[in-house]
Amino acid sequence: MTERVQTGRRFPQPEPITLPDEARDELIAIVGREHLLLTEAERDTYRDPYWHEDDRTYDSSAVVFPDSVEQVQAVVRVASRYEIPVWTSSQGRNNGYGGPSARVAGSLLISLRRMNRILEIDTELAYAVVEPGVRWFDLYDALHELGDELMVSVPDIGWGSVVGNSLDNGMTYLPLGSDWAAPCGLEVVLADGSLLRTGMGAIPENRSWHLYKRGLGPVLDPLFMQSNYGIVTRMGVWLMRRPRAYAPLYLSIPRDHQLGQAIDLVRELRLDGVIRGVPNIQNLITMGTQFPEHMGKFPGADPTWSEERLDRLADETGIGRWGVRTALWGDPPVVEHHLARIREAWSAIDGGRVDHLGTFTRENWGEISTFMQRISAGVPSFDMMEQMPDWVGHVGFSPIVPLTGREVVKVVDQIKARVIERTGVNFVCAVFPTNDRSAMIVSAMSFDRRDPDHVRATFDTVRELVIELGEQGYGEYRAHLDVMDLAADQYSFGDHAYRRFTEAIKDAVDPKGILSPGRHGVWPARYRDA
């Protein structure tokens, strides 16, 4: 084993695993050779496209595609027998955070793409039950066939997994996106191949499994978010009834120095119940992907533009230095009243503008067409990816901060200065108020993935920011594969009591340490003691 020194703890970097021939043969017997990626060329089709193509640090030994719970159980039992680490993904499209790659090189990747069935849609109680391979596009299409009476809260890009995005605390924008309210009730394959159902699902044939988020005793569902305690094979998803009126909005923030004022206004509008869902507050470079007619291809990896140029573009395009994408849902009088409240509040921002992008009812629902109109209506899209040059990669750095203008601006300015200084490219940033009181600051640092020096400088910048912001009490909500240990190390209260507790659970439920070792800094004893 080699070791990588980071703050406060020495983290294992295990030597690559080799898949035994016997295990390979057993996997073939379970899923068929056509559902295994074994050669390097085959495996390279299933990795993060934003990782530098010549870096083999996180290569797998094989990728297996089961299509049923029973096949997942059988694969896990093979891995347990041979003590092979596995790393599971749903669609494997967590790009920018490591994609489907495993923390331990040579792991067996389990992809659940073939488990793509929508098991139930209940129109009366407004929920669905899906397998991990179901994409946002798939669930939307099924709801569309039922007449668009139900809406699903979606992220910006629709090709990912509903389950996978939810398990990694991925952001969506409708009211059920606040505090990740949509998931309810999980089915989980454990490390010994046995099957667990959380909450009310622990009672056979229980009809409240996907309706009630708790149960009797400890609530287990959150234990499987960003963890390595089991493999989720089924999840309930709460849906939203189509409102009588829906109005997407764009709120411009003309100058950079007005960001703090805008953040405080958004907080108060949220606390008052005027803005629901999750507003998306992006700077000009980031928001430009939603206005390709003004900005063209995404310029994130371009050499840093001057403040004067950014101000000029903000004025010429009407986008502003920052902008807020949000929406209103409800009865027409309520929507009109809340729109008036937002206009009144936003008038305090000198030069700020509220663009009302239409009001949609049952009569004109089919006229929803633009990206901003579609996303807040629960219609998934691929538009943002089409604006990205194929040579641009990105890695996310995403701390959680209190939802006050002074805190957000302090952290944004600190990240911006470091990114420009160390990488020399445009600053890319979005602020997501995940609830009424906190926000995640998502800085997607862009790089030329053809240039190993630029990739290295970008990842070094992420590591510096993790430590720098961690010393000030800010932590990431989600970490790239390459900095998971470092990000977890910042959660150090009580001599890392949180990590010791999560590792104690890991050792109890997965004594061989085969399920996603090292995921978000949770290592089983076999690696900690090596």
mmCIF file with all atom_site columns, N, CA and C in Angstrom, residues 12-64:
data_model
loop_
_atom_site.group_PDB
_atom_site.id
_atom_site.type_symbol
_atom_site.label_atom_id
_atom_site.label_alt_id
_atom_site.label_comp_id
_atom_site.label_asym_id
_atom_site.label_entity_id
_atom_site.label_seq_id
_atom_site.pdbx_PDB_ins_code
_atom_site.Cartn_x
_atom_site.Cartn_y
_atom_site.Cartn_z
_atom_site.occupancy
_atom_site.B_iso_or_equiv
_atom_site.pdbx_formal_charge
_atom_site.auth_seq_id
_atom_site.auth_comp_id
_atom_site.auth_asym_id
_atom_site.auth_atom_id
_atom_site.pdbx_PDB_model_num
ATOM 1   N N  . PRO A 1 12 ? -5.333  5.596   3.538   1.00 0.00 ? 12 PRO A N  1
ATOM 2   C CA . PRO A 1 12 ? -4.807  4.523   2.687   1.00 0.00 ? 12 PRO A CA 1
ATOM 3   C C  . PRO A 1 12 ? -5.150  4.732   1.219   1.00 0.00 ? 12 PRO A C  1
ATOM 4   N N  . GLN A 1 13 ? -4.206  4.453   0.374   1.00 0.00 ? 13 GLN A N  1
ATOM 5   C CA . GLN A 1 13 ? -4.439  4.432   -1.076  1.00 0.00 ? 13 GLN A CA 1
ATOM 6   C C  . GLN A 1 13 ? -4.110  3.011   -1.512  1.00 0.00 ? 13 GLN A C  1
ATOM 7   N N  . PRO A 1 14 ? -5.100  2.101   -1.455  1.00 0.00 ? 14 PRO A N  1
ATOM 8   C CA . PRO A 1 14 ? -4.821  0.689   -1.664  1.00 0.00 ? 14 PRO A CA 1
ATOM 9   C C  . PRO A 1 14 ? -4.270  0.397   -3.056  1.00 0.00 ? 14 PRO A C  1
ATOM 10  N N  . GLU A 1 15 ? -3.477  -0.651  -3.114  1.00 0.00 ? 15 GLU A N  1
ATOM 11  C CA . GLU A 1 15 ? -2.997  -1.107  -4.416  1.00 0.00 ? 15 GLU A CA 1
ATOM 12  C C  . GLU A 1 15 ? -4.186  -1.656  -5.222  1.00 0.00 ? 15 GLU A C  1
ATOM 13  N N  . PRO A 1 16 ? -4.132  -1.568  -6.560  1.00 0.00 ? 16 PRO A N  1
ATOM 14  C CA . PRO A 1 16 ? -5.256  -2.037  -7.384  1.00 0.00 ? 16 PRO A CA 1
ATOM 15  C C  . PRO A 1 16 ? -5.593  -3.507  -7.156  1.00 0.00 ? 16 PRO A C  1
ATOM 16  N N  . ILE A 1 17 ? -6.884  -3.794  -7.194  1.00 0.00 ? 17 ILE A N  1
ATOM 17  C CA . ILE A 1 17 ? -7.391  -5.168  -7.052  1.00 0.00 ? 17 ILE A CA 1
ATOM 18  C C  . ILE A 1 17 ? -7.443  -5.820  -8.432  1.00 0.00 ? 17 ILE A C  1
ATOM 19  N N  . THR A 1 18 ? -7.206  -7.114  -8.481  1.00 0.00 ? 18 THR A N  1
ATOM 20  C CA . THR A 1 18 ? -7.362  -7.876  -9.713  1.00 0.00 ? 18 THR A CA 1
ATOM 21  C C  . THR A 1 18 ? -8.534  -8.839  -9.540  1.00 0.00 ? 18 THR A C  1
ATOM 22  N N  . LEU A 1 19 ? -9.424  -8.869  -10.507 1.00 0.00 ? 19 LEU A N  1
ATOM 23  C CA . LEU A 1 19 ? -10.586 -9.747  -10.429 1.00 0.00 ? 19 LEU A CA 1
ATOM 24  C C  . LEU A 1 19 ? -10.158 -11.194 -10.659 1.00 0.00 ? 19 LEU A C  1
ATOM 25  N N  . PRO A 1 20 ? -10.372 -12.078 -9.695  1.00 0.00 ? 20 PRO A N  1
ATOM 26  C CA . PRO A 1 20 ? -9.998  -13.491 -9.889  1.00 0.00 ? 20 PRO A CA 1
ATOM 27  C C  . PRO A 1 20 ? -10.788 -14.125 -11.036 1.00 0.00 ? 20 PRO A C  1
ATOM 28  N N  . ASP A 1 21 ? -10.156 -15.053 -11.743 1.00 0.00 ? 21 ASP A N  1
ATOM 29  C CA . ASP A 1 21 ? -10.823 -15.724 -12.864 1.00 0.00 ? 21 ASP A CA 1
ATOM 30  C C  . ASP A 1 21 ? -12.096 -16.429 -12.417 1.00 0.00 ? 21 ASP A C  1
ATOM 31  N N  . GLU A 1 22 ? -12.054 -17.016 -11.236 1.00 0.00 ? 22 GLU A N  1
ATOM 32  C CA . GLU A 1 22 ? -13.233 -17.750 -10.754 1.00 0.00 ? 22 GLU A CA 1
ATOM 33  C C  . GLU A 1 22 ? -14.413 -16.791 -10.531 1.00 0.00 ? 22 GLU A C  1
ATOM 34  N N  . ALA A 1 23 ? -14.102 -15.639 -9.958  1.00 0.00 ? 23 ALA A N  1
ATOM 35  C CA . ALA A 1 23 ? -15.162 -14.656 -9.734  1.00 0.00 ? 23 ALA A CA 1
ATOM 36  C C  . ALA A 1 23 ? -15.719 -14.162 -11.065 1.00 0.00 ? 23 ALA A C  1
ATOM 37  N N  . ARG A 1 24 ? -14.826 -13.924 -12.026 1.00 0.00 ? 24 ARG A N  1
ATOM 38  C CA . ARG A 1 24 ? -15.278 -13.495 -13.365 1.00 0.00 ? 24 ARG A CA 1
ATOM 39  C C  . ARG A 1 24 ? -16.244 -14.508 -13.948 1.00 0.00 ? 24 ARG A C  1
ATOM 40  N N  . ASP A 1 25 ? -15.914 -15.778 -13.859 1.00 0.00 ? 25 ASP A N  1
ATOM 41  C CA . ASP A 1 25 ? -16.766 -16.822 -14.428 1.00 0.00 ? 25 ASP A CA 1
ATOM 42  C C  . ASP A 1 25 ? -18.127 -16.865 -13.729 1.00 0.00 ? 25 ASP A C  1
ATOM 43  N N  . GLU A 1 26 ? -18.132 -16.660 -12.422 1.00 0.00 ? 26 GLU A N  1
ATOM 44  C CA . GLU A 1 26 ? -19.403 -16.672 -11.695 1.00 0.00 ? 26 GLU A CA 1
ATOM 45  C C  . GLU A 1 26 ? -20.265 -15.465 -12.083 1.00 0.00 ? 26 GLU A C  1
ATOM 46  N N  . LEU A 1 27 ? -19.628 -14.328 -12.299 1.00 0.00 ? 27 LEU A N  1
ATOM 47  C CA . LEU A 1 27 ? -20.379 -13.151 -12.733 1.00 0.00 ? 27 LEU A CA 1
ATOM 48  C C  . LEU A 1 27 ? -20.981 -13.360 -14.123 1.00 0.00 ? 27 LEU A C  1
ATOM 49  N N  . ILE A 1 28 ? -20.209 -13.980 -15.003 1.00 0.00 ? 28 ILE A N  1
ATOM 50  C CA . ILE A 1 28 ? -20.729 -14.294 -16.338 1.00 0.00 ? 28 ILE A CA 1
ATOM 51  C C  . ILE A 1 28 ? -21.949 -15.200 -16.234 1.00 0.00 ? 28 ILE A C  1
ATOM 52  N N  . ALA A 1 29 ? -21.887 -16.164 -15.317 1.00 0.00 ? 29 ALA A N  1
ATOM 53  C CA . ALA A 1 29 ? -23.020 -17.079 -15.141 1.00 0.00 ? 29 ALA A CA 1
ATOM 54  C C  . ALA A 1 29 ? -24.250 -16.337 -14.627 1.00 0.00 ? 29 ALA A C  1
ATOM 55  N N  . ILE A 1 30 ? -24.052 -15.265 -13.875 1.00 0.00 ? 30 ILE A N  1
ATOM 56  C CA . ILE A 1 30 ? -25.183 -14.525 -13.308 1.00 0.00 ? 30 ILE A CA 1
ATOM 57  C C  . ILE A 1 30 ? -25.825 -13.607 -14.338 1.00 0.00 ? 30 ILE A C  1
ATOM 58  N N  . VAL A 1 31 ? -25.021 -12.819 -15.060 1.00 0.00 ? 31 VAL A N  1
ATOM 59  C CA . VAL A 1 31 ? -25.598 -11.787 -15.937 1.00 0.00 ? 31 VAL A CA 1
ATOM 60  C C  . VAL A 1 31 ? -25.337 -12.026 -17.423 1.00 0.00 ? 31 VAL A C  1
ATOM 61  N N  . GLY A 1 32 ? -24.418 -12.933 -17.769 1.00 0.00 ? 32 GLY A N  1
ATOM 62  C CA . GLY A 1 32 ? -24.061 -13.136 -19.178 1.00 0.00 ? 32 GLY A CA 1
ATOM 63  C C  . GLY A 1 32 ? -22.886 -12.253 -19.574 1.00 0.00 ? 32 GLY A C  1
ATOM 64  N N  . ARG A 1 33 ? -22.023 -12.774 -20.447 1.00 0.00 ? 33 ARG A N  1
ATOM 65  C CA . ARG A 1 33 ? -20.823 -12.012 -20.845 1.00 0.00 ? 33 ARG A CA 1
ATOM 66  C C  . ARG A 1 33 ? -21.183 -10.669 -21.487 1.00 0.00 ? 33 ARG A C  1
ATOM 67  N N  . GLU A 1 34 ? -22.327 -10.587 -22.153 1.00 0.00 ? 34 GLU A N  1
ATOM 68  C CA . GLU A 1 34 ? -22.703 -9.346  -22.829 1.00 0.00 ? 34 GLU A CA 1
ATOM 69  C C  . GLU A 1 34 ? -23.036 -8.226  -21.837 1.00 0.00 ? 34 GLU A C  1
ATOM 70  N N  . HIS A 1 35 ? -23.198 -8.580  -20.568 1.00 0.00 ? 35 HIS A N  1
ATOM 71  C CA . HIS A 1 35 ? -23.511 -7.573  -19.555 1.00 0.00 ? 35 HIS A CA 1
ATOM 72  C C  . HIS A 1 35 ? -22.345 -7.385  -18.582 1.00 0.00 ? 35 HIS A C  1
ATOM 73  N N  . LEU A 1 36 ? -21.153 -7.666  -19.076 1.00 0.00 ? 36 LEU A N  1
ATOM 74  C CA . LEU A 1 36 ? -19.920 -7.427  -18.324 1.00 0.00 ? 36 LEU A CA 1
ATOM 75  C C  . LEU A 1 36 ? -18.960 -6.637  -19.195 1.00 0.00 ? 36 LEU A C  1
ATOM 76  N N  . LEU A 1 37 ? -18.282 -5.645  -18.622 1.00 0.00 ? 37 LEU A N  1
ATOM 77  C CA . LEU A 1 37 ? -17.188 -4.951  -19.292 1.00 0.00 ? 37 LEU A CA 1
ATOM 78  C C  . LEU A 1 37 ? -15.897 -5.437  -18.642 1.00 0.00 ? 37 LEU A C  1
ATOM 79  N N  . LEU A 1 38 ? -15.067 -6.117  -19.420 1.00 0.00 ? 38 LEU A N  1
ATOM 80  C CA . LEU A 1 38 ? -13.883 -6.743  -18.844 1.00 0.00 ? 38 LEU A CA 1
ATOM 81  C C  . LEU A 1 38 ? -12.575 -6.147  -19.364 1.00 0.00 ? 38 LEU A C  1
ATOM 82  N N  . THR A 1 39 ? -12.490 -5.919  -20.658 1.00 0.00 ? 39 THR A N  1
ATOM 83  C CA . THR A 1 39 ? -11.249 -5.391  -21.220 1.00 0.00 ? 39 THR A CA 1
ATOM 84  C C  . THR A 1 39 ? -11.114 -3.907  -20.872 1.00 0.00 ? 39 THR A C  1
ATOM 85  N N  . GLU A 1 40 ? -9.885  -3.395  -20.971 1.00 0.00 ? 40 GLU A N  1
ATOM 86  C CA . GLU A 1 40 ? -9.672  -1.980  -20.668 1.00 0.00 ? 40 GLU A CA 1
ATOM 87  C C  . GLU A 1 40 ? -10.498 -1.085  -21.595 1.00 0.00 ? 40 GLU A C  1
ATOM 88  N N  . ALA A 1 41 ? -10.562 -1.440  -22.863 1.00 0.00 ? 41 ALA A N  1
ATOM 89  C CA . ALA A 1 41 ? -11.340 -0.645  -23.812 1.00 0.00 ? 41 ALA A CA 1
ATOM 90  C C  . ALA A 1 41 ? -12.815 -0.646  -23.438 1.00 0.00 ? 41 ALA A C  1
ATOM 91  N N  . GLU A 1 42 ? -13.334 -1.792  -23.013 1.00 0.00 ? 42 GLU A N  1
ATOM 92  C CA . GLU A 1 42 ? -14.734 -1.858  -22.590 1.00 0.00 ? 42 GLU A CA 1
ATOM 93  C C  . GLU A 1 42 ? -14.957 -1.018  -21.336 1.00 0.00 ? 42 GLU A C  1
ATOM 94  N N  . ARG A 1 43 ? -14.070 -1.155  -20.368 1.00 0.00 ? 43 ARG A N  1
ATOM 95  C CA . ARG A 1 43 ? -14.246 -0.434  -19.103 1.00 0.00 ? 43 ARG A CA 1
ATOM 96  C C  . ARG A 1 43 ? -14.129 1.072   -19.278 1.00 0.00 ? 43 ARG A C  1
ATOM 97  N N  . ASP A 1 44 ? -13.343 1.494   -20.254 1.00 0.00 ? 44 ASP A N  1
ATOM 98  C CA . ASP A 1 44 ? -13.168 2.933   -20.472 1.00 0.00 ? 44 ASP A CA 1
ATOM 99  C C  . ASP A 1 44 ? -14.435 3.610   -20.974 1.00 0.00 ? 44 ASP A C  1
ATOM 100 N N  . THR A 1 45 ? -15.405 2.829   -21.417 1.00 0.00 ? 45 THR A N  1
ATOM 101 C CA . THR A 1 45 ? -16.682 3.414   -21.820 1.00 0.00 ? 45 THR A CA 1
ATOM 102 C C  . THR A 1 45 ? -17.539 3.750   -20.604 1.00 0.00 ? 45 THR A C  1
ATOM 103 N N  . TYR A 1 46 ? -17.092 3.350   -19.414 1.00 0.00 ? 46 TYR A N  1
ATOM 104 C CA . TYR A 1 46 ? -17.860 3.560   -18.194 1.00 0.00 ? 46 TYR A CA 1
ATOM 105 C C  . TYR A 1 46 ? -16.952 4.199   -17.137 1.00 0.00 ? 46 TYR A C  1
ATOM 106 N N  . ARG A 1 47 ? -16.622 5.471   -17.372 1.00 0.00 ? 47 ARG A N  1
ATOM 107 C CA . ARG A 1 47 ? -15.817 6.239   -16.420 1.00 0.00 ? 47 ARG A CA 1
ATOM 108 C C  . ARG A 1 47 ? -16.176 7.713   -16.572 1.00 0.00 ? 47 ARG A C  1
ATOM 109 N N  . ASP A 1 48 ? -15.720 8.529   -15.636 1.00 0.00 ? 48 ASP A N  1
ATOM 110 C CA . ASP A 1 48 ? -16.021 9.965   -15.675 1.00 0.00 ? 48 ASP A CA 1
ATOM 111 C C  . ASP A 1 48 ? -15.319 10.594  -16.871 1.00 0.00 ? 48 ASP A C  1
ATOM 112 N N  . PRO A 1 49 ? -16.061 11.141  -17.828 1.00 0.00 ? 49 PRO A N  1
ATOM 113 C CA . PRO A 1 49 ? -15.418 11.754  -18.996 1.00 0.00 ? 49 PRO A CA 1
ATOM 114 C C  . PRO A 1 49 ? -14.613 12.993  -18.640 1.00 0.00 ? 49 PRO A C  1
ATOM 115 N N  . TYR A 1 50 ? -14.808 13.537  -17.431 1.00 0.00 ? 50 TYR A N  1
ATOM 116 C CA . TYR A 1 50 ? -14.079 14.732  -17.031 1.00 0.00 ? 50 TYR A CA 1
ATOM 117 C C  . TYR A 1 50 ? -12.760 14.404  -16.330 1.00 0.00 ? 50 TYR A C  1
ATOM 118 N N  . TRP A 1 51 ? -12.510 13.127  -16.082 1.00 0.00 ? 51 TRP A N  1
ATOM 119 C CA . TRP A 1 51 ? -11.216 12.742  -15.527 1.00 0.00 ? 51 TRP A CA 1
ATOM 120 C C  . TRP A 1 51 ? -10.213 12.681  -16.680 1.00 0.00 ? 51 TRP A C  1
ATOM 121 N N  . HIS A 1 52 ? -8.946  13.058  -16.395 1.00 0.00 ? 52 HIS A N  1
ATOM 122 C CA . HIS A 1 52 ? -7.971  13.061  -17.491 1.00 0.00 ? 52 HIS A CA 1
ATOM 123 C C  . HIS A 1 52 ? -7.809  11.651  -18.039 1.00 0.00 ? 52 HIS A C  1
ATOM 124 N N  . GLU A 1 53 ? -7.885  11.525  -19.364 1.00 0.00 ? 53 GLU A N  1
ATOM 125 C CA . GLU A 1 53 ? -7.983  10.210  -19.992 1.00 0.00 ? 53 GLU A CA 1
ATOM 126 C C  . GLU A 1 53 ? -6.766  9.318   -19.754 1.00 0.00 ? 53 GLU A C  1
ATOM 127 N N  . ASP A 1 54 ? -5.596  9.911   -19.461 1.00 0.00 ? 54 ASP A N  1
ATOM 128 C CA . ASP A 1 54 ? -4.397  9.099   -19.249 1.00 0.00 ? 54 ASP A CA 1
ATOM 129 C C  . ASP A 1 54 ? -4.171  8.721   -17.797 1.00 0.00 ? 54 ASP A C  1
ATOM 130 N N  . ASP A 1 55 ? -5.029  9.175   -16.896 1.00 0.00 ? 55 ASP A N  1
ATOM 131 C CA . ASP A 1 55 ? -4.873  8.883   -15.471 1.00 0.00 ? 55 ASP A CA 1
ATOM 132 C C  . ASP A 1 55 ? -5.671  7.621   -15.138 1.00 0.00 ? 55 ASP A C  1
ATOM 133 N N  . ARG A 1 56 ? -4.981  6.581   -14.706 1.00 0.00 ? 56 ARG A N  1
ATOM 134 C CA . ARG A 1 56 ? -5.645  5.303   -14.428 1.00 0.00 ? 56 ARG A CA 1
ATOM 135 C C  . ARG A 1 56 ? -5.833  5.075   -12.917 1.00 0.00 ? 56 ARG A C  1
ATOM 136 N N  . THR A 1 57 ? -5.752  6.142   -12.120 1.00 0.00 ? 57 THR A N  1
ATOM 137 C CA . THR A 1 57 ? -5.788  6.006   -10.665 1.00 0.00 ? 57 THR A CA 1
ATOM 138 C C  . THR A 1 57 ? -7.001  5.229   -10.181 1.00 0.00 ? 57 THR A C  1
ATOM 139 N N  . TYR A 1 58 ? -8.157  5.473   -10.773 1.00 0.00 ? 58 TYR A N  1
ATOM 140 C CA . TYR A 1 58 ? -9.386  4.892   -10.251 1.00 0.00 ? 58 TYR A CA 1
ATOM 141 C C  . TYR A 1 58 ? -10.008 3.892   -11.229 1.00 0.00 ? 58 TYR A C  1
ATOM 142 N N  . ASP A 1 59 ? -9.170  3.199   -11.981 1.00 0.00 ? 59 ASP A N  1
ATOM 143 C CA . ASP A 1 59 ? -9.684  2.196   -12.918 1.00 0.00 ? 59 ASP A CA 1
ATOM 144 C C  . ASP A 1 59 ? -10.365 1.048   -12.180 1.00 0.00 ? 59 ASP A C  1
ATOM 145 N N  . SER A 1 60 ? -11.352 0.464   -12.828 1.00 0.00 ? 60 SER A N  1
ATOM 146 C CA . SER A 1 60 ? -12.031 -0.712  -12.284 1.00 0.00 ? 60 SER A CA 1
ATOM 147 C C  . SER A 1 60 ? -11.394 -1.981  -12.837 1.00 0.00 ? 60 SER A C  1
ATOM 148 N N  . SER A 1 61 ? -11.768 -3.120  -12.269 1.00 0.00 ? 61 SER A N  1
ATOM 149 C CA . SER A 1 61 ? -11.345 -4.413  -12.816 1.00 0.00 ? 61 SER A CA 1
ATOM 150 C C  . SER A 1 61 ? -12.415 -4.994  -13.733 1.00 0.00 ? 61 SER A C  1
ATOM 151 N N  . ALA A 1 62 ? -13.667 -4.574  -13.535 1.00 0.00 ? 62 ALA A N  1
ATOM 152 C CA . ALA A 1 62 ? -14.780 -5.033  -14.377 1.00 0.00 ? 62 ALA A CA 1
ATOM 153 C C  . ALA A 1 62 ? -16.007 -4.200  -14.031 1.00 0.00 ? 62 ALA A C  1
ATOM 154 N N  . VAL A 1 63 ? -16.971 -4.201  -14.941 1.00 0.00 ? 63 VAL A N  1
ATOM 155 C CA . VAL A 1 63 ? -18.257 -3.543  -14.698 1.00 0.00 ? 63 VAL A CA 1
ATOM 156 C C  . VAL A 1 63 ? -19.342 -4.569  -14.984 1.00 0.00 ? 63 VAL A C  1
ATOM 157 N N  . VAL A 1 64 ? -20.263 -4.732  -14.040 1.00 0.00 ? 64 VAL A N  1
ATOM 158 C CA . VAL A 1 64 ? -21.331 -5.717  -14.187 1.00 0.00 ? 64 VAL A CA 1
ATOM 159 C C  . VAL A 1 64 ? -22.673 -4.990  -14.186 1.00 0.00 ? 64 VAL A C  1
#
